[in-house]
């Protein structure tokens, strides 16, 4: 094999980062306000480690299969049809719900940007959602390389917009606020740890792209591993920077109205405006959010596209890719047009499904693959104890989500 012709490491890293860094990151400061900054950083590091290991486990299992094999083929071969049905439902549900959410959010921001910069061209939400979806769906339908190029452009644009918009916030961050030395009443953090885990886990949800990268890089384990590490580390750095920007300026006690509105970004900016003017950065934040949503849309739908192709065996020819594109994009697009504001509750359930296919299934896959294949060109360190640790964490996240919904664990309200 001619290694010089393999795609660049940068492209794969940008696909990973772009898939992970979505609109959900804007909810992190609010979702983690209970454990505050130090707790957030420690939880980010722990979840980053767990999700990176589960991604590398998925990579190890995937490398034993032919080019183009995706979740459906791998899970059926290694775990059987029953597990594959469970995995398939959780993967499809999560990816369709996220695609639905990104089309809806991307359409809303597209409409807002048109009203702001091209007021003479009035468009409604339906047209904006169609424009957003169809324009980006074209890149996914063409090839992984097209997504590679577009994701790289979006990620660099997003990073520029992010740091331009947060430079003022980060430079004005105060250590007393960041470490919550200004607290007058509520100073407990540990009780809110469990309720923060599900949101943090979803922030590192890029695993659907691993089979795609195995195919893209022709099974070059070293390059795929580095793409996963670089892309996920970039996500981690941006998450921590955003925590500094928000939690270094807005006292913990001021999160009550934001929490009451489910972490609404507009409410967050209004609250921040009491401590530092944010009007000048609102446009940049809009562009940042737009590019974050667009890059996540590309990564998520690329993974869904390849998964659908594997399930239905549509093939990689023109008609096959057209059929795959229709099954991938039409259902969430129709849902977005019919129910433009109904995705918030569904995303919560998607976070529950993530525990299954992103954490538990990769650990079970690598366990089964080591029993079936005695030789391997790539193997994740740690042995059985690491597999069990990953599975236990997946079960813990399921418990945290259910317990949070049922009120069994404390949830920070900002009082």
Short mmCIF file of C-alpha atoms in Angstrom, two decimals:
data_model
loop_
_atom_site.label_atom_id
_atom_site.label_comp_id
_atom_site.label_asym_id
_atom_site.label_seq_id
_atom_site.Cartn_x
_atom_site.Cartn_y
_atom_site.Cartn_z
CA UNK A 1 0.00 0.00 0.00
CA UNK A 2 1.29 3.47 -0.87
CA UNK A 3 1.25 5.30 2.43
CA UNK A 4 2.05 8.64 0.78
CA UNK A 5 -1.43 8.69 -0.77
CA UNK A 6 -3.29 8.33 2.50
CA UNK A 7 -5.45 11.33 3.50
CA UNK A 8 -3.90 13.89 5.82
CA UNK A 9 -3.96 13.50 9.58
CA UNK A 10 -5.41 17.01 9.85
CA UNK A 11 -8.59 16.07 7.99
CA UNK A 12 -9.37 13.08 10.21
CA UNK A 13 -8.65 15.11 13.35
CA UNK A 14 -11.03 17.83 12.16
CA UNK A 15 -13.78 15.27 11.51
CA UNK A 16 -13.39 14.00 15.09
CA UNK A 17 -13.28 17.50 16.61
CA UNK A 18 -16.09 18.78 14.42
CA UNK A 19 -18.37 15.91 15.41
CA UNK A 20 -17.65 16.34 19.13
CA UNK A 21 -17.90 20.14 19.33
CA UNK A 22 -21.54 20.91 18.72
CA UNK A 23 -24.12 23.25 20.08
CA UNK A 24 -24.19 21.07 23.18
CA UNK A 25 -20.95 22.62 24.42
CA UNK A 26 -22.85 25.84 25.05
CA UNK A 27 -24.79 23.96 27.72
CA UNK A 28 -21.68 22.79 29.57
CA UNK A 29 -21.14 25.86 31.82
CA UNK A 30 -24.74 25.66 33.02
CA UNK A 31 -24.93 21.86 33.30
CA UNK A 32 -21.68 21.90 35.30
CA UNK A 33 -22.41 24.97 37.41
CA UNK A 34 -23.08 22.67 40.37
CA UNK A 35 -19.52 21.28 40.39
CA UNK A 36 -18.10 24.62 39.17
CA UNK A 37 -14.77 25.17 37.41
CA UNK A 38 -12.35 22.85 39.22
CA UNK A 39 -14.91 20.06 39.23
CA UNK A 40 -15.69 20.71 35.55
CA UNK A 41 -12.04 20.42 34.52
CA UNK A 42 -11.57 17.19 36.48
CA UNK A 43 -14.76 15.72 35.02
CA UNK A 44 -13.78 16.80 31.50
CA UNK A 45 -10.41 15.06 31.87
CA UNK A 46 -12.00 11.88 33.21
CA UNK A 47 -14.70 11.72 30.50
CA UNK A 48 -12.13 12.54 27.81
CA UNK A 49 -10.02 9.60 29.02
CA UNK A 50 -12.98 7.20 29.15
CA UNK A 51 -14.36 8.17 25.73
CA UNK A 52 -10.92 8.10 24.10
CA UNK A 53 -10.36 4.57 25.41
CA UNK A 54 -13.78 3.40 24.21
CA UNK A 55 -13.08 4.93 20.77
CA UNK A 56 -9.73 3.12 20.59
CA UNK A 57 -11.47 -0.12 21.62
CA UNK A 58 -13.90 0.35 18.76
CA UNK A 59 -10.94 0.95 16.48
CA UNK A 60 -9.24 -2.27 17.60
CA UNK A 61 -12.38 -4.33 16.92
CA UNK A 62 -13.05 -2.60 13.60
CA UNK A 63 -9.58 -3.29 12.21
CA UNK A 64 -10.36 -7.03 12.02
CA UNK A 65 -13.01 -6.43 9.36
CA UNK A 66 -12.97 -5.57 5.67
CA UNK A 67 -12.93 -2.03 4.38
CA UNK A 68 -16.35 -0.39 4.68
CA UNK A 69 -17.59 -2.46 7.64
CA UNK A 70 -19.59 -0.36 10.08
CA UNK A 71 -21.37 -0.85 13.41
CA UNK A 72 -23.99 -3.17 11.95
CA UNK A 73 -21.54 -5.67 10.48
CA UNK A 74 -19.07 -5.57 13.38
CA UNK A 75 -21.68 -5.93 16.14
CA UNK A 76 -23.50 -8.76 14.36
CA UNK A 77 -20.29 -10.71 13.78
CA UNK A 78 -18.87 -10.27 17.28
CA UNK A 79 -21.89 -10.00 19.59
CA UNK A 80 -24.76 -11.57 17.66
CA UNK A 81 -28.08 -10.32 16.29
CA UNK A 82 -29.68 -9.48 19.65
CA UNK A 83 -26.93 -7.11 20.68
CA UNK A 84 -26.88 -5.69 17.16
CA UNK A 85 -30.60 -4.83 17.39
CA UNK A 86 -30.01 -3.02 20.69
CA UNK A 87 -26.96 -1.27 19.28
CA UNK A 88 -28.69 -0.42 16.01
CA UNK A 89 -31.68 1.16 17.73
CA UNK A 90 -29.47 3.24 20.04
CA UNK A 91 -27.13 4.35 17.21
CA UNK A 92 -29.90 5.23 14.77
CA UNK A 93 -32.00 6.97 17.42
CA UNK A 94 -29.08 9.08 18.64
CA UNK A 95 -27.85 10.08 15.18
CA UNK A 96 -31.29 10.85 13.77
CA UNK A 97 -32.21 12.92 16.84
CA UNK A 98 -28.92 14.85 16.66
CA UNK A 99 -29.35 15.41 12.91
CA UNK A 100 -32.90 16.65 13.59
CA UNK A 101 -31.61 18.99 16.31
CA UNK A 102 -28.78 20.35 14.15
CA UNK A 103 -31.11 20.99 11.19
CA UNK A 104 -33.52 22.85 13.48
CA UNK A 105 -30.80 24.87 15.25
CA UNK A 106 -28.86 25.48 12.02
CA UNK A 107 -32.05 26.64 10.31
CA UNK A 108 -32.82 29.07 13.13
CA UNK A 109 -29.35 30.62 13.00
CA UNK A 110 -29.43 30.73 9.19
CA UNK A 111 -32.73 32.62 9.37
CA UNK A 112 -31.27 34.99 11.99
CA UNK A 113 -28.13 35.69 9.95
CA UNK A 114 -30.18 36.42 6.81
CA UNK A 115 -32.37 38.86 8.75
CA UNK A 116 -29.28 40.53 10.19
CA UNK A 117 -27.09 40.81 7.06
CA UNK A 118 -29.58 40.55 4.17
CA UNK A 119 -32.79 42.14 5.51
CA UNK A 120 -34.01 42.76 1.96
CA UNK A 121 -34.22 38.99 1.42
CA UNK A 122 -36.80 37.74 3.93
CA UNK A 123 -36.76 33.97 4.49
CA UNK A 124 -38.73 31.85 6.92
CA UNK A 125 -37.59 28.99 9.13
CA UNK A 126 -38.70 26.31 6.65
CA UNK A 127 -36.58 27.72 3.83
CA UNK A 128 -33.63 28.34 6.17
CA UNK A 129 -33.73 24.73 7.47
CA UNK A 130 -33.92 23.38 3.91
CA UNK A 131 -30.99 25.56 2.84
CA UNK A 132 -28.86 24.52 5.80
CA UNK A 133 -29.59 20.81 5.40
CA UNK A 134 -29.31 20.51 1.62
CA UNK A 135 -26.11 22.54 1.35
CA UNK A 136 -24.25 20.44 3.92
CA UNK A 137 -25.88 17.14 2.90
CA UNK A 138 -24.27 17.58 -0.50
CA UNK A 139 -20.78 17.31 1.03
CA UNK A 140 -21.69 14.16 2.98
CA UNK A 141 -23.26 12.55 -0.09
CA UNK A 142 -20.20 13.24 -2.27
CA UNK A 143 -17.50 11.60 -0.14
CA UNK A 144 -15.64 11.47 3.17
CA UNK A 145 -12.91 13.58 1.55
CA UNK A 146 -15.43 16.35 0.86
CA UNK A 147 -16.47 16.27 4.53
CA UNK A 148 -12.76 16.29 5.48
CA UNK A 149 -12.19 19.51 3.52
CA UNK A 150 -15.36 21.24 4.66
CA UNK A 151 -14.89 20.19 8.31
CA UNK A 152 -11.35 21.60 8.26
CA UNK A 153 -12.63 24.95 6.98
CA UNK A 154 -15.46 25.04 9.53
CA UNK A 155 -13.27 24.02 12.46
CA UNK A 156 -10.64 26.67 11.69
CA UNK A 157 -13.37 29.28 11.24
CA UNK A 158 -15.02 28.12 14.46
CA UNK A 159 -11.74 28.33 16.39
CA UNK A 160 -11.07 31.84 15.08
CA UNK A 161 -14.60 33.00 15.90
CA UNK A 162 -14.45 31.27 19.28
CA UNK A 163 -11.20 32.88 20.40
CA UNK A 164 -12.09 36.30 18.98
CA UNK A 165 -15.40 36.19 20.83
CA UNK A 166 -14.01 34.80 24.07
CA UNK A 167 -10.68 36.67 24.26
CA UNK A 168 -12.35 39.51 26.14
CA UNK A 169 -14.21 37.09 28.39
CA UNK A 170 -11.11 35.01 29.16
CA UNK A 171 -8.91 38.06 29.80
CA UNK A 172 -11.51 39.49 32.18
CA UNK A 173 -12.00 36.20 34.05
CA UNK A 174 -11.40 36.60 37.78
CA UNK A 175 -9.83 33.88 39.90
CA UNK A 176 -12.15 34.68 42.83
CA UNK A 177 -15.17 33.92 40.65
CA UNK A 178 -13.53 30.98 38.87
CA UNK A 179 -12.70 29.34 42.20
CA UNK A 180 -15.99 30.53 43.77
CA UNK A 181 -14.30 32.45 46.57
CA UNK A 182 -17.09 35.04 46.26
CA UNK A 183 -19.75 32.55 47.38
CA UNK A 184 -22.02 33.78 50.15
CA UNK A 185 -24.05 30.62 50.73
CA UNK A 186 -23.91 27.47 48.55
CA UNK A 187 -20.36 26.10 48.54
CA UNK A 188 -20.93 22.35 48.11
CA UNK A 189 -19.91 20.73 44.81
CA UNK A 190 -19.59 16.95 45.13
CA UNK A 191 -23.37 16.28 45.51
CA UNK A 192 -23.91 17.61 41.97
CA UNK A 193 -21.25 15.45 40.28
CA UNK A 194 -23.57 12.66 39.13
CA UNK A 195 -26.07 15.04 37.52
CA UNK A 196 -23.26 16.63 35.46
CA UNK A 197 -21.98 13.38 33.93
CA UNK A 198 -24.56 12.80 31.13
CA UNK A 199 -24.11 16.25 29.54
CA UNK A 200 -20.35 15.96 29.74
CA UNK A 201 -20.41 12.52 28.09
CA UNK A 202 -22.48 13.72 25.13
CA UNK A 203 -19.86 16.45 24.57
CA UNK A 204 -17.36 13.77 23.47
CA UNK A 205 -19.69 11.86 21.16
CA UNK A 206 -17.63 11.30 18.01
CA UNK A 207 -17.42 7.49 18.00
CA UNK A 208 -19.72 7.06 15.03
CA UNK A 209 -16.90 8.45 12.88
CA UNK A 210 -14.38 5.75 13.88
CA UNK A 211 -15.56 3.12 11.32
CA UNK A 212 -15.63 5.88 8.70
CA UNK A 213 -12.00 6.80 9.47
CA UNK A 214 -10.95 3.13 9.35
CA UNK A 215 -12.32 3.05 5.81
CA UNK A 216 -10.94 6.51 4.96
CA UNK A 217 -7.38 5.72 6.09
CA UNK A 218 -7.38 2.19 4.71
CA UNK A 219 -7.00 0.60 8.15
CA UNK A 220 -3.87 2.57 9.08
CA UNK A 221 -4.26 2.19 12.86
CA UNK A 222 -1.50 4.65 13.74
CA UNK A 223 -3.02 7.48 11.74
CA UNK A 224 -6.55 6.80 12.99
CA UNK A 225 -5.32 6.68 16.60
CA UNK A 226 -3.57 10.05 16.23
CA UNK A 227 -6.65 11.56 14.54
CA UNK A 228 -8.77 10.45 17.52
CA UNK A 229 -6.26 11.80 20.06
CA UNK A 230 -5.70 15.15 18.32
CA UNK A 231 -9.38 15.75 17.53
CA UNK A 232 -10.59 14.86 21.03
CA UNK A 233 -7.83 16.91 22.70
CA UNK A 234 -8.81 19.93 20.62
CA UNK A 235 -12.38 19.46 21.83
CA UNK A 236 -11.17 19.24 25.43
CA UNK A 237 -9.16 22.48 25.16
CA UNK A 238 -12.09 24.39 23.68
CA UNK A 239 -14.46 23.12 26.37
CA UNK A 240 -12.11 24.20 29.17
CA UNK A 241 -11.55 27.60 27.52
CA UNK A 242 -15.30 28.16 27.34
CA UNK A 243 -15.67 27.22 31.00
CA UNK A 244 -13.04 29.85 31.88
CA UNK A 245 -14.80 32.45 29.71
CA UNK A 246 -18.19 31.91 31.35
CA UNK A 247 -17.47 30.68 34.88
CA UNK A 248 -14.65 33.18 35.31
CA UNK A 249 -17.03 36.11 34.81
CA UNK A 250 -20.46 34.95 35.92
CA UNK A 251 -20.72 34.03 39.63
CA UNK A 252 -22.16 30.63 40.45
CA UNK A 253 -25.10 32.20 42.26
CA UNK A 254 -26.18 33.97 39.03
CA UNK A 255 -26.97 30.73 37.17
CA UNK A 256 -30.49 30.38 38.64
CA UNK A 257 -32.35 32.17 35.79
CA UNK A 258 -30.26 30.35 33.17
CA UNK A 259 -30.99 26.96 34.73
CA UNK A 260 -34.67 27.88 34.96
CA UNK A 261 -34.66 28.34 31.16
CA UNK A 262 -32.81 25.07 30.48
CA UNK A 263 -29.47 26.70 29.78
CA UNK A 264 -30.74 29.10 27.10
CA UNK A 265 -27.71 30.80 25.49
CA UNK A 266 -29.48 34.15 25.11
CA UNK A 267 -30.27 34.15 28.82
CA UNK A 268 -26.64 33.26 29.55
CA UNK A 269 -25.39 36.24 27.51
CA UNK A 270 -27.85 38.58 29.23
CA UNK A 271 -26.55 37.39 32.60
CA UNK A 272 -22.94 37.84 31.46
CA UNK A 273 -23.73 41.36 30.27
CA UNK A 274 -24.14 42.48 33.88
CA UNK A 275 -20.43 41.80 34.42
CA UNK A 276 -18.90 42.39 30.97
CA UNK A 277 -20.45 43.89 27.80
CA UNK A 278 -21.29 41.10 25.35
CA UNK A 279 -23.06 43.01 22.56
CA UNK A 280 -19.80 43.42 20.65
CA UNK A 281 -19.20 39.68 20.61
CA UNK A 282 -22.76 38.55 19.86
CA UNK A 283 -22.17 38.38 16.11
CA UNK A 284 -18.97 36.38 16.60
CA UNK A 285 -20.76 34.03 18.99
CA UNK A 286 -23.48 33.54 16.37
CA UNK A 287 -20.87 32.59 13.79
CA UNK A 288 -19.13 30.32 16.29
CA UNK A 289 -22.38 28.54 17.15
CA UNK A 290 -23.28 28.27 13.45
CA UNK A 291 -19.96 26.69 12.51
CA UNK A 292 -20.05 24.42 15.57
CA UNK A 293 -23.50 23.17 14.54
CA UNK A 294 -22.49 22.81 10.88
CA UNK A 295 -19.29 20.87 11.67
CA UNK A 296 -21.18 18.58 14.05
CA UNK A 297 -23.88 18.07 11.44
CA UNK A 298 -21.24 16.95 8.94
CA UNK A 299 -19.57 14.54 11.37
CA UNK A 300 -22.79 13.05 12.74
CA UNK A 301 -24.46 12.62 9.34
CA UNK A 302 -21.27 11.21 7.80
CA UNK A 303 -21.33 8.50 10.46
CA UNK A 304 -25.09 7.98 9.95
CA UNK A 305 -24.61 7.88 6.15
CA UNK A 306 -21.98 5.12 6.38
CA UNK A 307 -24.05 3.25 8.97
CA UNK A 308 -27.17 3.33 6.75
CA UNK A 309 -25.09 2.19 3.78
CA UNK A 310 -23.78 -0.75 5.82
CA UNK A 311 -27.22 -1.75 7.16
CA UNK A 312 -29.05 -1.67 3.83
CA UNK A 313 -26.06 -2.59 1.61
CA UNK A 314 -26.88 0.19 -0.85
CA UNK A 315 -23.37 0.21 -2.32
CA UNK A 316 -20.95 3.04 -3.11
CA UNK A 317 -22.10 3.71 -6.69
CA UNK A 318 -24.11 6.82 -7.64
CA UNK A 319 -27.60 5.33 -7.22
CA UNK A 320 -26.53 3.62 -3.99
CA UNK A 321 -25.27 6.89 -2.51
CA UNK A 322 -28.47 8.68 -3.59
CA UNK A 323 -30.60 6.08 -1.79
CA UNK A 324 -28.37 6.29 1.29
CA UNK A 325 -28.63 10.10 1.27
CA UNK A 326 -32.44 9.96 1.10
CA UNK A 327 -32.68 7.54 4.06
CA UNK A 328 -30.10 9.59 6.01
CA UNK A 329 -31.45 13.11 5.55
CA UNK A 330 -35.13 12.93 4.64
CA UNK A 331 -36.59 11.69 7.99
CA UNK A 332 -34.84 14.26 10.24
CA UNK A 333 -35.48 17.04 7.71
CA UNK A 334 -39.21 16.29 7.63
CA UNK A 335 -39.29 16.11 11.43
CA UNK A 336 -37.54 19.48 11.66
CA UNK A 337 -40.04 21.08 9.29
CA UNK A 338 -43.05 19.57 11.08
CA UNK A 339 -41.80 19.97 14.68
CA UNK A 340 -39.25 22.82 14.72
CA UNK A 341 -39.22 23.14 18.53
CA UNK A 342 -39.76 19.62 19.79
CA UNK A 343 -36.25 18.23 20.06
CA UNK A 344 -35.16 19.24 23.58
CA UNK A 345 -36.75 16.28 25.39
CA UNK A 346 -35.66 13.86 22.67
CA UNK A 347 -32.03 14.95 22.98
CA UNK A 348 -32.13 13.94 26.64
CA UNK A 349 -33.12 10.42 25.64
CA UNK A 350 -30.39 10.46 22.99
CA UNK A 351 -27.91 11.09 25.80
CA UNK A 352 -29.20 7.93 27.45
CA UNK A 353 -28.72 5.91 24.23
CA UNK A 354 -25.14 7.19 23.94
CA UNK A 355 -24.19 5.09 26.99
CA UNK A 356 -25.01 1.93 25.07
CA UNK A 357 -23.37 2.36 21.66
CA UNK A 358 -20.58 4.78 22.58
CA UNK A 359 -19.39 3.22 25.84
CA UNK A 360 -20.73 -0.27 26.58
CA UNK A 361 -20.80 -1.72 23.05
CA UNK A 362 -17.17 -0.80 22.14
CA UNK A 363 -15.95 -2.48 25.36
CA UNK A 364 -17.96 -5.63 24.59
CA UNK A 365 -16.77 -5.59 20.97
CA UNK A 366 -13.09 -5.48 21.89
CA UNK A 367 -13.61 -8.26 24.45
CA UNK A 368 -15.26 -10.47 21.82
CA UNK A 369 -12.71 -9.62 19.12
CA UNK A 370 -9.80 -10.64 21.36
CA UNK A 371 -11.45 -14.01 21.87
CA UNK A 372 -12.16 -14.49 18.17
CA UNK A 373 -8.94 -13.09 16.69
CA UNK A 374 -5.75 -14.28 18.36
CA UNK A 375 -3.51 -11.88 16.44
CA UNK A 376 -3.96 -8.13 16.12
CA UNK A 377 -1.92 -5.33 14.54
CA UNK A 378 -3.33 -2.87 17.07
CA UNK A 379 -4.34 -3.45 20.68
CA UNK A 380 -5.53 -1.06 23.38
CA UNK A 381 -3.62 -1.34 26.64
CA UNK A 382 -5.18 -2.33 29.95
CA UNK A 383 -6.48 -5.85 29.54
CA UNK A 384 -9.81 -7.05 31.01
CA UNK A 385 -9.87 -4.61 33.93
CA UNK A 386 -10.09 -1.66 31.53
CA UNK A 387 -12.95 -3.27 29.61
CA UNK A 388 -14.89 -3.76 32.85
CA UNK A 389 -14.17 -0.16 33.91
CA UNK A 390 -15.63 1.17 30.66
CA UNK A 391 -18.75 -1.01 30.99
CA UNK A 392 -19.28 0.09 34.61
CA UNK A 393 -19.01 3.74 33.60
CA UNK A 394 -21.59 3.22 30.85
CA UNK A 395 -23.99 1.71 33.39
CA UNK A 396 -23.23 4.59 35.77
CA UNK A 397 -24.20 7.15 33.11
CA UNK A 398 -27.50 5.34 32.50
CA UNK A 399 -28.17 5.46 36.24
CA UNK A 400 -27.23 9.17 36.41
CA UNK A 401 -29.63 10.07 33.63
CA UNK A 402 -32.55 8.07 35.05
CA UNK A 403 -31.81 9.24 38.61
CA UNK A 404 -31.68 12.85 37.44
CA UNK A 405 -35.04 12.54 35.68
CA UNK A 406 -36.60 10.87 38.71
CA UNK A 407 -35.13 13.34 41.21
CA UNK A 408 -33.11 10.69 43.04
CA UNK A 409 -29.92 12.75 42.92
CA UNK A 410 -29.48 16.47 43.74
CA UNK A 411 -29.55 18.93 40.87
CA UNK A 412 -28.04 22.41 41.20
CA UNK A 413 -30.65 25.16 40.85
CA UNK A 414 -28.40 28.17 41.32
CA UNK A 415 -29.87 29.36 44.60
#
